[in-house]
Structure formats: structure tokens, C-alpha cells
Coordinates of C-alpha atoms in Angstrom, one line a residue:
M7 CA 79.9 128.8 104.6
Y8 CA 80.2 126.4 107.5
S9 CA 80.0 128.8 110.5
P10 CA 78.0 129.7 113.6
P11 CA 74.8 131.8 113.2
P12 CA 75.5 135.5 112.7
N13 CA 73.6 136.2 115.9
D14 CA 75.4 135.2 119.1
V15 CA 72.1 134.7 120.9
D16 CA 71.1 132.1 118.3
A17 CA 74.4 130.3 118.7
Q18 CA 74.1 130.2 122.4
R19 CA 70.4 129.0 122.1
M20 CA 71.3 126.2 119.8
T21 CA 74.3 125.1 121.9
A22 CA 72.1 124.9 124.9
A23 CA 69.4 122.9 123.0
H24 CA 72.1 120.6 121.7
A25 CA 73.3 119.8 125.2
A26 CA 69.8 119.2 126.4
A27 CA 69.2 116.8 123.5
A28 CA 72.4 114.9 124.2
A29 CA 71.2 114.5 127.8
A30 CA 67.8 113.3 126.7
L31 CA 69.3 110.7 124.3
D32 CA 71.9 109.6 126.8
A33 CA 74.8 110.7 124.5
T34 CA 78.1 112.1 125.8
A35 CA 79.9 114.6 123.6
T36 CA 83.5 113.6 122.7
C37 CA 84.5 116.5 120.5
D38 CA 83.9 120.2 119.9
P39 CA 80.6 121.0 118.0
V40 CA 80.7 121.6 114.3
W41 CA 78.3 124.2 112.7
G42 CA 76.6 123.4 109.4
W43 CA 75.8 125.7 106.5
H44 CA 75.4 129.3 107.8
G45 CA 74.8 127.9 111.3
R46 CA 71.6 126.1 110.4
T47 CA 72.7 122.9 112.1
L48 CA 75.0 121.9 115.0
G49 CA 76.6 118.5 115.3
L50 CA 79.3 116.6 117.2
R51 CA 80.6 113.1 117.8
A52 CA 79.2 111.5 120.9
D53 CA 79.3 108.2 122.7
H54 CA 76.2 106.2 123.4
P55 CA 75.9 103.3 125.9
V56 CA 74.1 101.1 123.3
H57 CA 75.2 102.4 119.9
G58 CA 78.8 103.3 120.7
A59 CA 80.3 106.1 118.6
C60 CA 77.5 108.3 117.1
W61 CA 76.9 111.7 115.5
L62 CA 74.4 114.0 117.2
R63 CA 73.0 116.7 114.9
L64 CA 70.5 119.4 115.9
L65 CA 68.2 121.3 113.6
S66 CA 66.3 124.4 114.7
A67 CA 63.3 126.4 113.4
P68 CA 60.7 128.7 114.7
A69 CA 58.1 126.6 116.4
A70 CA 55.4 127.6 113.9
K71 CA 57.5 126.5 111.0
A72 CA 58.8 123.2 112.3
G73 CA 58.3 120.2 110.1
G74 CA 58.5 119.8 106.4
K75 CA 61.2 118.6 104.0
L76 CA 64.4 119.3 105.9
W77 CA 62.9 118.4 109.2
D78 CA 61.9 114.9 108.4
G79 CA 64.3 114.1 105.6
T80 CA 66.8 112.1 107.6
E81 CA 64.0 110.0 109.2
L82 CA 62.4 109.2 105.9
A83 CA 65.7 108.5 104.2
G84 CA 66.4 105.9 106.9
R85 CA 63.4 103.9 105.7
L86 CA 63.6 104.5 102.0
F87 CA 67.2 104.1 101.0
T88 CA 68.0 100.6 102.1
G89 CA 71.1 99.1 100.6
V90 CA 72.7 102.5 100.0
H91 CA 75.9 103.4 101.8
K92 CA 74.7 105.9 104.5
P93 CA 74.7 106.3 108.2
S94 CA 72.1 104.4 110.2
L95 CA 69.6 106.5 112.2
H96 CA 69.4 105.4 115.8
A97 CA 67.1 107.9 117.5
L98 CA 65.3 111.2 117.3
H99 CA 64.5 113.7 119.9
D100 CA 62.1 116.7 119.5
A101 CA 61.7 119.6 121.8
T102 CA 60.2 123.1 121.9
A103 CA 61.3 126.0 124.0
D104 CA 60.9 129.8 123.9
G105 CA 59.2 129.8 120.5
H106 CA 61.8 127.5 118.8
A107 CA 61.5 123.9 117.8
Y108 CA 64.4 121.5 117.8
R109 CA 65.0 118.1 116.3
A110 CA 68.1 116.1 117.3
E111 CA 69.2 113.1 115.2
L112 CA 71.4 110.4 116.6
T113 CA 73.1 108.6 113.8
E114 CA 75.9 106.1 113.2
F115 CA 79.3 107.8 113.3
I116 CA 81.3 107.2 110.1
E117 CA 85.0 106.8 110.8
S118 CA 86.2 107.6 107.3
P119 CA 86.7 111.3 106.7
V120 CA 84.8 113.4 104.1
L121 CA 86.6 114.2 100.9
S122 CA 86.7 117.9 101.5
P123 CA 85.8 120.3 104.4
E124 CA 83.3 122.3 102.3
P125 CA 81.2 121.8 99.2
V126 CA 83.6 123.5 96.9
L127 CA 86.5 121.2 96.1
R128 CA 89.8 123.1 96.1
G129 CA 92.4 120.4 95.7
E130 CA 92.7 117.3 93.5
L131 CA 91.6 114.0 94.8
E132 CA 92.9 110.4 94.1
L133 CA 89.6 108.5 93.8
T134 CA 89.7 104.8 93.1
D135 CA 87.7 102.8 90.6
T136 CA 86.1 101.0 93.5
W137 CA 84.9 104.3 95.0
F138 CA 83.3 105.4 91.7
K139 CA 81.6 102.0 91.3
S140 CA 80.1 102.3 94.7
I141 CA 78.9 105.8 94.1
R142 CA 77.5 105.1 90.7
T143 CA 75.6 102.1 92.1
D144 CA 74.1 104.1 95.0
L145 CA 73.1 107.0 92.7
D146 CA 71.4 104.6 90.3
T147 CA 69.5 103.1 93.3
I148 CA 68.5 106.5 94.6
A149 CA 67.1 107.4 91.2
T150 CA 64.7 104.5 91.3
V151 CA 63.1 105.4 94.7
A152 CA 59.5 106.7 94.4
T153 CA 58.9 109.9 96.3
D154 CA 56.5 112.8 96.4
R155 CA 59.1 115.1 98.0
I156 CA 60.2 118.0 95.7
G157 CA 63.8 118.9 95.5
V158 CA 63.6 121.2 92.5
R159 CA 60.6 122.8 90.9
Q160 CA 60.1 123.7 87.2
Q161 CA 58.8 127.1 88.3
W162 CA 62.1 127.8 90.0
I163 CA 64.0 126.6 87.0
D164 CA 61.9 129.0 84.8
R165 CA 62.9 131.9 86.9
A166 CA 66.5 131.0 88.0
V167 CA 68.1 129.9 84.7
P168 CA 67.4 133.2 82.8
T169 CA 68.1 135.3 85.8
Y170 CA 71.4 133.7 86.9
A171 CA 72.7 131.8 83.9
G172 CA 71.5 134.3 81.4
V173 CA 70.0 131.7 79.0
P174 CA 66.4 130.4 78.4
A175 CA 65.1 127.9 80.9
P176 CA 65.0 124.3 79.7
Q177 CA 61.8 122.3 80.1
T178 CA 62.7 119.3 82.3
T179 CA 61.1 116.1 81.0
E180 CA 62.9 113.5 83.2
W181 CA 62.6 113.8 87.0
T182 CA 64.1 111.3 89.4
C183 CA 64.7 111.0 93.1
S184 CA 68.0 112.7 94.0
H185 CA 70.1 113.1 97.2
G186 CA 69.9 116.8 96.5
D187 CA 73.2 118.0 98.2
F188 CA 75.7 115.7 96.5
H189 CA 79.2 117.2 96.9
T190 CA 82.6 116.2 98.3
S191 CA 81.9 117.4 101.9
N192 CA 78.9 115.0 102.0
L193 CA 81.0 112.0 100.6
T194 CA 83.5 110.0 102.6
T195 CA 86.7 108.4 101.4
T196 CA 85.0 105.0 101.6
G197 CA 81.9 106.1 99.6
V198 CA 79.5 106.7 102.4
I199 CA 76.9 109.4 101.6
L200 CA 76.0 111.9 104.4
D201 CA 73.3 114.5 105.0
W202 CA 70.1 113.1 103.5
E203 CA 67.6 115.7 104.7
G204 CA 67.2 117.4 101.3
F205 CA 66.4 114.4 99.1
G206 CA 63.5 114.7 96.6
L207 CA 62.6 114.9 92.9
A208 CA 65.0 116.8 90.7
P209 CA 66.1 116.8 87.0
R210 CA 67.6 113.5 86.1
G211 CA 71.4 113.7 86.7
W212 CA 71.1 116.5 89.4
D213 CA 73.4 114.7 91.8
Q214 CA 76.1 113.9 89.3
A215 CA 75.9 117.5 87.9
L216 CA 76.2 118.9 91.4
L217 CA 79.3 116.8 92.2
Y218 CA 80.9 117.8 88.9
T219 CA 80.2 121.6 89.2
Y220 CA 81.3 121.9 92.8
S221 CA 84.6 120.3 91.6
L222 CA 85.4 122.7 88.8
L223 CA 88.3 124.3 90.7
A224 CA 90.1 120.9 90.7
P225 CA 90.1 120.3 86.9
A226 CA 91.7 116.9 87.0
T227 CA 89.2 115.6 89.5
A228 CA 86.3 117.3 87.7
A229 CA 87.4 115.6 84.4
R230 CA 87.4 112.2 86.1
I231 CA 84.0 112.8 87.6
R232 CA 82.6 113.9 84.2
A233 CA 84.1 110.8 82.6
E234 CA 82.7 108.4 85.2
F235 CA 79.2 109.9 85.0
A236 CA 79.2 110.5 81.2
Y237 CA 76.4 107.9 80.8
V238 CA 74.2 110.5 82.5
L239 CA 75.9 113.9 82.0
D240 CA 76.3 113.5 78.2
T241 CA 72.6 112.9 77.7
E242 CA 70.1 115.6 77.0
A243 CA 68.7 115.2 80.5
G244 CA 72.3 115.4 82.0
R245 CA 73.0 118.6 80.1
T246 CA 69.8 120.1 81.4
A247 CA 70.8 119.1 84.9
Q248 CA 74.2 120.8 84.5
L249 CA 72.6 124.0 83.3
V250 CA 70.1 124.0 86.2
V251 CA 72.8 123.3 88.8
A252 CA 75.0 126.0 87.3
A253 CA 72.1 128.5 87.8
D254 CA 71.6 127.3 91.3
L255 CA 75.2 127.8 92.2
L256 CA 75.3 131.2 90.4
Q257 CA 72.3 132.2 92.5
S258 CA 74.3 131.2 95.7
A259 CA 77.2 133.2 94.4
S260 CA 75.0 136.3 94.0
R261 CA 74.5 136.0 97.8
G262 CA 78.2 135.9 98.5
D263 CA 78.8 132.1 98.5
H264 CA 81.8 130.6 96.6
P265 CA 82.4 133.6 94.2
E266 CA 85.4 131.8 92.9
L267 CA 83.1 129.4 91.1
V268 CA 81.4 132.1 89.0
A269 CA 83.9 132.1 86.1
P270 CA 84.0 128.3 85.6
L271 CA 80.3 128.1 86.0
R272 CA 79.7 130.7 83.3
A273 CA 82.1 128.9 81.0
L274 CA 80.2 125.7 81.7
V275 CA 76.9 127.4 80.8
A276 CA 78.5 128.7 77.5
S277 CA 79.7 125.2 76.6
L278 CA 76.3 123.7 77.3
T279 CA 74.3 126.2 75.3
E280 CA 76.7 126.0 72.3
Q281 CA 76.0 122.3 71.9

């Protein structure tokens, strides 16, 4: 869920670090801060004397564990995904204090709102043909990018699919670069794609499958998404991606996240394994 860290000390620590990063980057907060998934990030809208309206986002990790995939994802995405509809990265600021490392990212502020406040879509959307065309084009572009970053591993698939989906694990033969966290709270009404820190190699069709499965509680929208991405989802690779994504979300549900998705996810697994 999108909420502060469970520990008040961590919430206060990150709030103070965010304020320090804003001062270092000459950014002035213009709204209340917004916590990310389980309080792992903290962001807010800010004004900058050169860049104007921006989004200032802070990541935190123990100092010994700073770096790696989520740490440098936004920076690398800024260089790799040219031509894709995404916020521009203006500046970074790194700091270390009291055994914790912090990375602040100052990016372009996107005026258009996200499609939903959380990954699970709970209401129907009216998405235009133009929106879908833009998203399809961007996903096709993302899939062509060469990367050695790993988003999903076959070893994890081998464990997770039997454990959480209750069926044998498929052997993935097609791997492509994926955004990795492709759902309606990372997509705006104008087709801008947000939050790029998790991109990497995943089964072909991962992003389309993730958008579809996170939308299952809004059946009309889910049906439209499935139809628009049938050229991927109706392939063998696309069916594999859906099965792996379903296992991923069922694993999250086992930890208490989005339990309302369990029934439609199990129905999806049954339909995929009957084919």
C-alpha cells in the first residue's frame, strides 16, 4: 500500500532527508509529501528556479546496501529510453547520514493525473484510441532496448509459479526489456509513463500482462486492455507472461497486499492452463 513506513522513526528520518535534499537541489516544496509503496520512497511537487515545476523523490537504503537496480534505475532510464513518453531527469543528489544512504531525483513534473491512485484499478476508465496507440508504441520501443538489468529471473519463476499459482512453472524462451511496474498508477491520462527504477529483462509481454491483471476488478477496462494488447497477450509468450504475473501478484497477496485480486487471478490461471 502507499503509506508511510511502519516505524515513525524511519518516517521522520526520511522526511528530514527529503528536506535536506530539497535545499541542496534548490527546490522549494509546493505540496504535502506523498509516500510510495510501503513507505519505500517519499516524493512531492517542488518549484525550481531553472526547471520550474518538478517532482522531488527520495529513496533510502542502509548505507552498506545503497546502489543496485532500484537505486540507479531512473538515471539509466533517462539515457536509454529516448523518444518514450516519460518525465525528464533534471538532477540527482546523494547523501549519507547515520548509517543510511539517500538518493534524491529531481524530475520533470507531469501535469496530467495518473489513471488511478494505486496499482489495483477499482473503477472503469474511458481510454481513447490515441492513448492506447501511444502506449503500444512506447511498449514496443521499450522491448527493443538492450539491457543487462534483470527484472525477473527464471529461478524465481520456477519457485513462484508452483507455490503461488499452483501449476507447473513455464520455461520462458522470450525475454525483452520491460518497464517492470506497468499499472494504472504509473500511467497518466496523457500516456506518460512514470517510475522507471525497476526496468529490466522479463518475459515478453510482462508489462502488458501486468496492466491487464491489475485491472481485473474493472472488467470492461480489462477487456479493452486485453483486446488492445492481444497481439502480445494471445501469443504463447504472452500467455506465459500472464501466468508469471499472476503468480507474482498472488505472492504479494499472500503478504496481505490486494487480497481482493486473489479470486480473479486464480480464475485467470485456470483459463491459461486450460488452453
